[in-house]
Amino acid sequence: ALELAQELAEELWSAGLPGDLPELEPECRSLLAAFAEGSAALTGCLGRRARPVRLCQGCHGHYRRLLAQYGSIARAVGNSSESHNCAKSILTSDRLQIVVTLSEFFNETWEAANCANCLKNNSEGLSNSTEEFLDLFNKSLTCFEHNLQGQGIDLSPNNYTEVCKNCNETYTKLNDLYNHLQRLNRQGGESAHSAHLCIDVEDAMNITRKLWSRTFNCSLPCSDTVPVIAVSSFILFLPIVFYLSSFLHSKQKKRILILPKRIQSNANLVNIQEKYS
C-alpha cells in the first residue's frame, strides 16, 4: 500500500499541480488577498504607533477596512455550489483557521485599547472631546518646549520655574478635561474596559503628568484648598471641644453634689443657735 501511494504521488507531481488550491475560487482568492493586505497594513500601523501610543487616532481607518474585508469573506458565496463558498473555504476549512485567528487578535487588541471611547459612533474619526483633549495636549508640549528653549543650556531643576509658571494654565485645563472625561466614561459604561479612556488619551496624560511633576517638579494648585482647611481645622478642634465639654459637665455634677451638704450644714447651725438662745 505504501509503494502504491508513493507511485500515485509521483504521477501527480509529474503531471503538475496548479499554483493555487483547486477548491479556492477566483473570487475567494481575491477576498483572501485583500484581507492579507489589510492585515499587513493594520499590523504595520499598530507597530509604528506603539510608542508613543497613537493606535486609535492613527489606525482606525485600517481597522475599519479590515472589518469590512472580513465581513465580505464571511458573507461571500462562490458560484459553483454551497459547499465551496468562500466562508467555508477560507475560515473553517482547517484546524488553525488563520483568518479567524487574525481577526480575533485585531478585535481583542482594539477593544483592549478602548479605541471606541475616542472615536465617533461610526468610527470614521475622532470624537470632539478627544480632539479637544489632543489639542490641549499638543499646546502643553509646545509650551514646555518653548520655555525650555528660552532657558538655554542650564536645565537644572531650579530653573524649571518658568515652565511651571507659564504653562500652569494650559496644564490645568488639560488635567481638568481629562478628569471630566474620566467621570463621564465611568458613568456611561458597565463593561470591564469602560472604566478606562482610550489608550491614546491615557498615554498622553501619563506623559504630561510625568513631565509636570517628576521632570519639572511643578505642583498643581488645589482648587479645594478652603474646604480642606476648614474640614482639617474642624477635626483638629474636636478633641478640644470634647475635653472642654467633659470638664464643664463634671464641674456641674460636683456643684449638684455639694449643694445639699451646704443646705444641711446651714440647717444644723440654725438648730444650734435656737438651742442656746
mmCIF file of C-alpha atoms in Angstrom:
data_model
loop_
_atom_site.group_PDB
_atom_site.id
_atom_site.type_symbol
_atom_site.label_atom_id
_atom_site.label_comp_id
_atom_site.label_asym_id
_atom_site.label_seq_id
_atom_site.Cartn_x
_atom_site.Cartn_y
_atom_site.Cartn_z
ATOM 1 C CA ALA A 1 0.000 0.000 0.000
ATOM 2 C CA LEU A 2 2.871 2.344 0.793
ATOM 3 C CA GLU A 3 4.502 1.709 -2.545
ATOM 4 C CA LEU A 4 1.191 2.328 -4.319
ATOM 5 C CA ALA A 5 0.795 5.686 -2.547
ATOM 6 C CA GLN A 6 4.304 6.730 -3.496
ATOM 7 C CA GLU A 7 3.691 5.815 -7.141
ATOM 8 C CA LEU A 8 0.453 7.835 -7.134
ATOM 9 C CA ALA A 9 2.220 10.849 -5.656
ATOM 10 C CA GLU A 10 4.961 10.664 -8.256
ATOM 11 C CA GLU A 11 2.394 10.550 -11.034
ATOM 12 C CA LEU A 12 0.614 13.610 -9.641
ATOM 13 C CA TRP A 13 3.796 15.647 -9.311
ATOM 14 C CA SER A 14 4.946 14.625 -12.759
ATOM 15 C CA ALA A 15 1.599 15.693 -14.187
ATOM 16 C CA GLY A 16 1.970 19.065 -12.442
ATOM 17 C CA LEU A 17 -0.287 20.750 -9.863
ATOM 18 C CA PRO A 18 -1.865 24.212 -10.204
ATOM 19 C CA GLY A 19 -0.236 27.038 -8.280
ATOM 20 C CA ASP A 20 -3.383 27.770 -6.271
ATOM 21 C CA LEU A 21 -5.519 25.356 -4.305
ATOM 22 C CA PRO A 22 -8.079 23.881 -6.685
ATOM 23 C CA GLU A 23 -11.018 24.341 -4.293
ATOM 24 C CA LEU A 24 -10.405 28.102 -3.865
ATOM 25 C CA GLU A 25 -12.344 30.019 -6.470
ATOM 26 C CA PRO A 26 -11.001 33.240 -8.037
ATOM 27 C CA GLU A 27 -13.494 35.362 -6.109
ATOM 28 C CA CYS A 28 -12.380 33.782 -2.837
ATOM 29 C CA ARG A 29 -8.691 34.210 -3.712
ATOM 30 C CA SER A 30 -9.325 37.894 -4.324
ATOM 31 C CA LEU A 31 -11.062 38.303 -0.955
ATOM 32 C CA LEU A 32 -8.283 36.423 0.837
ATOM 33 C CA ALA A 33 -5.617 38.576 -0.809
ATOM 34 C CA ALA A 34 -7.468 41.751 0.226
ATOM 35 C CA PHE A 35 -7.693 40.520 3.828
ATOM 36 C CA ALA A 36 -3.986 39.645 3.840
ATOM 37 C CA GLU A 37 -3.068 43.132 2.595
ATOM 38 C CA GLY A 38 -5.394 44.726 5.141
ATOM 39 C CA SER A 39 -3.890 42.662 7.967
ATOM 40 C CA ALA A 40 -0.377 43.662 6.949
ATOM 41 C CA ALA A 41 -1.351 47.342 6.768
ATOM 42 C CA LEU A 42 -3.002 47.290 10.203
ATOM 43 C CA THR A 43 -0.097 45.387 11.752
ATOM 44 C CA GLY A 44 2.361 47.909 10.390
ATOM 45 C CA CYS A 45 0.267 50.806 11.655
ATOM 46 C CA LEU A 46 -0.005 49.329 15.157
ATOM 47 C CA GLY A 47 3.719 48.675 15.276
ATOM 48 C CA ARG A 48 4.702 52.149 14.115
ATOM 49 C CA ARG A 49 2.359 53.861 16.562
ATOM 50 C CA ALA A 50 3.092 51.710 19.584
ATOM 51 C CA ARG A 51 5.330 54.311 21.274
ATOM 52 C CA PRO A 52 4.149 56.948 21.933
ATOM 53 C CA VAL A 53 0.743 55.330 21.723
ATOM 54 C CA ARG A 54 -1.253 56.649 18.781
ATOM 55 C CA LEU A 55 -3.159 53.495 17.869
ATOM 56 C CA CYS A 56 -6.727 54.738 17.861
ATOM 57 C CA GLN A 57 -6.160 58.056 16.135
ATOM 58 C CA GLY A 58 -3.798 56.664 13.502
ATOM 59 C CA CYS A 59 -5.094 53.167 12.731
ATOM 60 C CA HIS A 60 -8.879 53.397 12.921
ATOM 61 C CA GLY A 61 -9.106 53.601 9.115
ATOM 62 C CA HIS A 62 -7.098 50.399 8.657
ATOM 63 C CA TYR A 63 -9.137 48.618 11.303
ATOM 64 C CA ARG A 64 -12.453 49.684 9.780
ATOM 65 C CA ARG A 65 -11.356 48.451 6.334
ATOM 66 C CA LEU A 66 -10.206 45.116 7.754
ATOM 67 C CA LEU A 67 -13.589 44.606 9.401
ATOM 68 C CA ALA A 68 -15.259 45.182 6.053
ATOM 69 C CA GLN A 69 -12.890 42.747 4.311
ATOM 70 C CA TYR A 70 -13.547 40.048 6.898
ATOM 71 C CA GLY A 71 -17.281 40.662 6.568
ATOM 72 C CA SER A 72 -17.018 40.217 2.788
ATOM 73 C CA ILE A 73 -15.367 36.837 3.297
ATOM 74 C CA ALA A 74 -17.955 35.723 5.835
ATOM 75 C CA ARG A 75 -20.849 36.714 3.561
ATOM 76 C CA ALA A 76 -19.404 35.737 0.162
ATOM 77 C CA VAL A 77 -20.609 32.584 -1.602
ATOM 78 C CA GLY A 78 -18.870 31.044 -4.579
ATOM 79 C CA ASN A 79 -20.563 30.429 -7.898
ATOM 80 C CA SER A 80 -20.128 26.663 -8.078
ATOM 81 C CA SER A 81 -22.005 25.237 -5.102
ATOM 82 C CA GLU A 82 -22.837 25.899 -1.477
ATOM 83 C CA SER A 83 -20.091 23.541 -0.305
ATOM 84 C CA HIS A 84 -17.430 25.703 -1.964
ATOM 85 C CA ASN A 85 -18.413 29.116 -0.609
ATOM 86 C CA CYS A 86 -15.652 31.475 0.491
ATOM 87 C CA ALA A 87 -16.582 31.477 4.168
ATOM 88 C CA LYS A 88 -16.197 27.712 4.413
ATOM 89 C CA SER A 89 -13.068 27.512 2.271
ATOM 90 C CA ILE A 90 -11.193 30.349 3.959
ATOM 91 C CA LEU A 91 -12.499 30.464 7.522
ATOM 92 C CA THR A 92 -13.261 26.903 8.608
ATOM 93 C CA SER A 93 -11.512 24.523 6.221
ATOM 94 C CA ASP A 94 -8.587 23.724 8.549
ATOM 95 C CA ARG A 95 -7.841 23.400 12.235
ATOM 96 C CA LEU A 96 -5.714 26.575 12.561
ATOM 97 C CA GLN A 97 -8.261 28.909 10.954
ATOM 98 C CA ILE A 98 -5.629 31.592 10.368
ATOM 99 C CA VAL A 99 -8.016 34.252 9.099
ATOM 100 C CA VAL A 100 -10.332 33.817 12.085
ATOM 101 C CA THR A 101 -7.371 33.902 14.492
ATOM 102 C CA LEU A 102 -6.008 37.097 12.943
ATOM 103 C CA SER A 103 -9.414 38.749 13.040
ATOM 104 C CA GLU A 104 -9.890 37.846 16.717
ATOM 105 C CA PHE A 105 -6.432 39.197 17.560
ATOM 106 C CA PHE A 106 -7.137 42.561 15.966
ATOM 107 C CA ASN A 107 -10.564 42.788 17.612
ATOM 108 C CA GLU A 108 -9.177 41.969 21.066
ATOM 109 C CA THR A 109 -6.354 44.480 20.662
ATOM 110 C CA TRP A 110 -8.774 47.180 19.543
ATOM 111 C CA GLU A 111 -11.138 46.502 22.460
ATOM 112 C CA ALA A 112 -8.300 46.383 24.998
ATOM 113 C CA ALA A 113 -7.158 49.787 23.750
ATOM 114 C CA ASN A 114 -10.725 51.130 24.253
ATOM 115 C CA CYS A 115 -10.481 52.926 20.929
ATOM 116 C CA ALA A 116 -14.268 53.175 20.719
ATOM 117 C CA ASN A 117 -14.119 55.689 23.580
ATOM 118 C CA CYS A 118 -12.064 58.051 21.399
ATOM 119 C CA LEU A 119 -13.989 57.710 18.161
ATOM 120 C CA LYS A 120 -17.351 58.801 16.854
ATOM 121 C CA ASN A 121 -20.202 56.299 16.806
ATOM 122 C CA ASN A 122 -19.461 55.262 13.222
ATOM 123 C CA SER A 123 -15.687 55.099 13.956
ATOM 124 C CA GLU A 124 -14.936 57.353 10.992
ATOM 125 C CA GLY A 125 -12.919 59.820 13.060
ATOM 126 C CA LEU A 126 -12.053 61.131 16.491
ATOM 127 C CA SER A 127 -14.790 62.425 18.748
ATOM 128 C CA ASN A 128 -14.988 66.132 19.541
ATOM 129 C CA SER A 129 -13.885 65.635 23.151
ATOM 130 C CA THR A 130 -10.854 63.610 22.043
ATOM 131 C CA GLU A 131 -9.848 66.271 19.520
ATOM 132 C CA GLU A 132 -10.178 68.922 22.221
ATOM 133 C CA PHE A 133 -8.011 66.898 24.583
ATOM 134 C CA LEU A 134 -5.317 66.237 21.968
ATOM 135 C CA ASP A 135 -5.285 69.921 21.055
ATOM 136 C CA LEU A 136 -4.634 70.878 24.701
ATOM 137 C CA PHE A 137 -2.043 68.119 24.936
ATOM 138 C CA ASN A 138 -0.136 69.489 21.958
ATOM 139 C CA LYS A 139 -0.362 73.010 23.366
ATOM 140 C CA SER A 140 1.055 71.799 26.678
ATOM 141 C CA LEU A 141 4.012 70.094 24.998
ATOM 142 C CA THR A 142 4.607 73.186 22.852
ATOM 143 C CA CYS A 143 4.585 75.361 25.989
ATOM 144 C CA PHE A 144 7.062 73.052 27.721
ATOM 145 C CA GLU A 145 9.397 73.088 24.729
ATOM 146 C CA HIS A 146 9.165 76.846 24.230
ATOM 147 C CA ASN A 147 10.004 77.669 27.843
ATOM 148 C CA LEU A 148 12.830 75.150 27.964
ATOM 149 C CA GLN A 149 14.411 76.649 24.863
ATOM 150 C CA GLY A 150 14.222 80.073 26.463
ATOM 151 C CA GLN A 151 16.346 78.875 29.384
ATOM 152 C CA GLY A 152 19.305 77.940 27.239
ATOM 153 C CA ILE A 153 21.544 75.057 28.255
ATOM 154 C CA ASP A 154 21.014 75.418 32.009
ATOM 155 C CA LEU A 155 18.175 72.983 32.666
ATOM 156 C CA SER A 156 18.719 72.235 36.343
ATOM 157 C CA PRO A 157 15.570 71.678 38.481
ATOM 158 C CA ASN A 158 15.934 75.148 39.957
ATOM 159 C CA ASN A 159 15.408 76.688 36.522
ATOM 160 C CA TYR A 160 12.110 74.977 35.740
ATOM 161 C CA THR A 161 10.157 77.714 37.481
ATOM 162 C CA GLU A 162 9.410 79.436 34.165
ATOM 163 C CA VAL A 163 7.875 76.244 32.807
ATOM 164 C CA CYS A 164 5.695 75.844 35.878
ATOM 165 C CA LYS A 165 4.578 79.459 35.827
ATOM 166 C CA ASN A 166 3.985 79.951 32.108
ATOM 167 C CA CYS A 167 2.427 76.538 31.384
ATOM 168 C CA ASN A 168 0.300 76.222 34.505
ATOM 169 C CA GLU A 169 -2.914 77.441 32.846
ATOM 170 C CA THR A 170 -2.656 75.093 29.858
ATOM 171 C CA TYR A 171 -1.734 72.114 32.004
ATOM 172 C CA THR A 172 -4.590 72.820 34.418
ATOM 173 C CA LYS A 173 -7.104 72.862 31.565
ATOM 174 C CA LEU A 174 -5.707 69.597 30.219
ATOM 175 C CA ASN A 175 -5.840 67.905 33.621
ATOM 176 C CA ASP A 176 -9.374 69.134 34.321
ATOM 177 C CA LEU A 177 -10.609 67.937 30.920
ATOM 178 C CA TYR A 178 -9.061 64.510 31.461
ATOM 179 C CA ASN A 179 -10.735 64.158 34.864
ATOM 180 C CA HIS A 180 -14.039 65.265 33.344
ATOM 181 C CA LEU A 181 -13.781 62.683 30.557
ATOM 182 C CA GLN A 182 -12.976 60.001 33.114
ATOM 183 C CA ARG A 183 -16.081 60.814 35.149
ATOM 184 C CA LEU A 184 -18.302 60.783 32.066
ATOM 185 C CA ASN A 185 -16.845 57.481 30.918
ATOM 186 C CA ARG A 186 -17.378 55.798 34.290
ATOM 187 C CA GLN A 187 -20.967 56.980 34.441
ATOM 188 C CA GLY A 188 -21.799 55.753 30.957
ATOM 189 C CA GLY A 189 -20.189 52.296 30.881
ATOM 190 C CA GLU A 190 -20.652 48.968 32.596
ATOM 191 C CA SER A 191 -18.047 46.692 30.961
ATOM 192 C CA ALA A 192 -14.639 45.856 32.405
ATOM 193 C CA HIS A 193 -12.871 48.192 29.969
ATOM 194 C CA SER A 194 -15.340 51.052 30.314
ATOM 195 C CA ALA A 195 -13.570 52.470 33.368
ATOM 196 C CA HIS A 196 -10.681 53.476 31.092
ATOM 197 C CA LEU A 197 -10.420 56.055 28.363
ATOM 198 C CA CYS A 198 -8.808 55.049 25.093
ATOM 199 C CA ILE A 199 -5.123 54.212 25.305
ATOM 200 C CA ASP A 200 -4.110 57.275 23.266
ATOM 201 C CA VAL A 201 -5.619 59.694 25.783
ATOM 202 C CA GLU A 202 -4.359 57.764 28.811
ATOM 203 C CA ASP A 203 -0.820 57.590 27.482
ATOM 204 C CA ALA A 204 -0.803 61.281 26.562
ATOM 205 C CA MET A 205 -1.975 62.260 30.045
ATOM 206 C CA ASN A 206 0.566 59.972 31.727
ATOM 207 C CA ILE A 207 3.388 61.519 29.685
ATOM 208 C CA THR A 208 2.276 65.056 30.555
ATOM 209 C CA ARG A 209 1.884 64.326 34.267
ATOM 210 C CA LYS A 210 5.328 62.731 34.465
ATOM 211 C CA LEU A 211 6.896 65.725 32.783
ATOM 212 C CA TRP A 212 4.995 68.165 35.003
ATOM 213 C CA SER A 213 5.560 66.508 38.367
ATOM 214 C CA ARG A 214 8.766 64.457 38.021
ATOM 215 C CA THR A 215 10.839 66.216 35.396
ATOM 216 C CA PHE A 216 9.854 69.850 36.053
ATOM 217 C CA ASN A 217 8.869 69.307 39.699
ATOM 218 C CA CYS A 218 5.826 71.521 39.278
ATOM 219 C CA SER A 219 2.778 71.353 41.518
ATOM 220 C CA LEU A 220 -0.837 71.918 40.561
ATOM 221 C CA PRO A 221 -2.697 74.253 42.959
ATOM 222 C CA CYS A 222 -5.621 72.532 44.574
ATOM 223 C CA SER A 223 -8.952 74.220 43.864
ATOM 224 C CA ASP A 224 -10.454 72.792 47.059
ATOM 225 C CA THR A 225 -7.960 74.386 49.439
ATOM 226 C CA VAL A 226 -10.531 76.282 51.511
ATOM 227 C CA PRO A 227 -12.842 73.303 52.154
ATOM 228 C CA VAL A 228 -9.849 71.120 53.013
ATOM 229 C CA ILE A 229 -8.540 73.653 55.527
ATOM 230 C CA ALA A 230 -11.997 74.060 57.060
ATOM 231 C CA VAL A 231 -12.507 70.321 57.480
ATOM 232 C CA SER A 232 -8.987 69.848 58.846
ATOM 233 C CA SER A 233 -9.456 72.649 61.365
ATOM 234 C CA PHE A 234 -12.764 71.197 62.492
ATOM 235 C CA ILE A 235 -11.184 67.783 63.035
ATOM 236 C CA LEU A 236 -8.274 69.306 64.958
ATOM 237 C CA PHE A 237 -10.612 71.226 67.289
ATOM 238 C CA LEU A 238 -12.819 68.224 68.025
ATOM 239 C CA PRO A 239 -10.626 66.933 70.907
ATOM 240 C CA ILE A 240 -10.536 70.390 72.488
ATOM 241 C CA VAL A 241 -14.311 70.697 72.310
ATOM 242 C CA PHE A 242 -14.702 67.186 73.724
ATOM 243 C CA TYR A 243 -12.422 67.741 76.732
ATOM 244 C CA LEU A 244 -13.887 71.185 77.420
ATOM 245 C CA SER A 245 -17.432 69.852 77.395
ATOM 246 C CA SER A 246 -16.387 66.937 79.620
ATOM 247 C CA PHE A 247 -14.742 69.328 82.087
ATOM 248 C CA LEU A 248 -17.778 71.602 82.295
ATOM 249 C CA HIS A 249 -20.116 68.636 82.633
ATOM 250 C CA SER A 250 -18.102 67.140 85.506
ATOM 251 C CA LYS A 251 -17.892 70.501 87.276
ATOM 252 C CA GLN A 252 -21.648 70.880 87.055
ATOM 253 C CA LYS A 253 -22.074 67.473 88.687
ATOM 254 C CA LYS A 254 -19.801 68.478 91.539
ATOM 255 C CA ARG A 255 -21.934 71.552 92.212
ATOM 256 C CA ILE A 256 -25.071 69.444 92.322
ATOM 257 C CA LEU A 257 -23.488 67.036 94.804
ATOM 258 C CA ILE A 258 -22.071 69.735 97.081
ATOM 259 C CA LEU A 259 -25.212 71.849 97.209
ATOM 260 C CA PRO A 260 -27.250 69.586 99.619
ATOM 261 C CA LYS A 261 -24.319 69.463 102.101
ATOM 262 C CA ARG A 262 -24.267 73.215 102.369
ATOM 263 C CA ILE A 263 -28.007 73.289 102.948
ATOM 264 C CA GLN A 264 -27.671 70.658 105.697
ATOM 265 C CA SER A 265 -24.835 72.484 107.428
ATOM 266 C CA ASN A 266 -26.833 75.734 107.436
ATOM 267 C CA ALA A 267 -29.822 73.937 108.958
ATOM 268 C CA ASN A 268 -27.665 72.489 111.756
ATOM 269 C CA LEU A 269 -26.298 75.921 112.500
ATOM 270 C CA VAL A 270 -29.810 77.318 112.900
ATOM 271 C CA ASN A 271 -30.779 74.477 115.256
ATOM 272 C CA ILE A 272 -27.710 75.114 117.429
ATOM 273 C CA GLN A 273 -28.472 78.805 117.640
ATOM 274 C CA GLU A 274 -32.097 78.133 118.708
ATOM 275 C CA LYS A 275 -30.967 75.649 121.318
ATOM 276 C CA TYR A 276 -28.677 78.049 123.137
ATOM 277 C CA SER A 277 -30.831 81.137 122.702
#
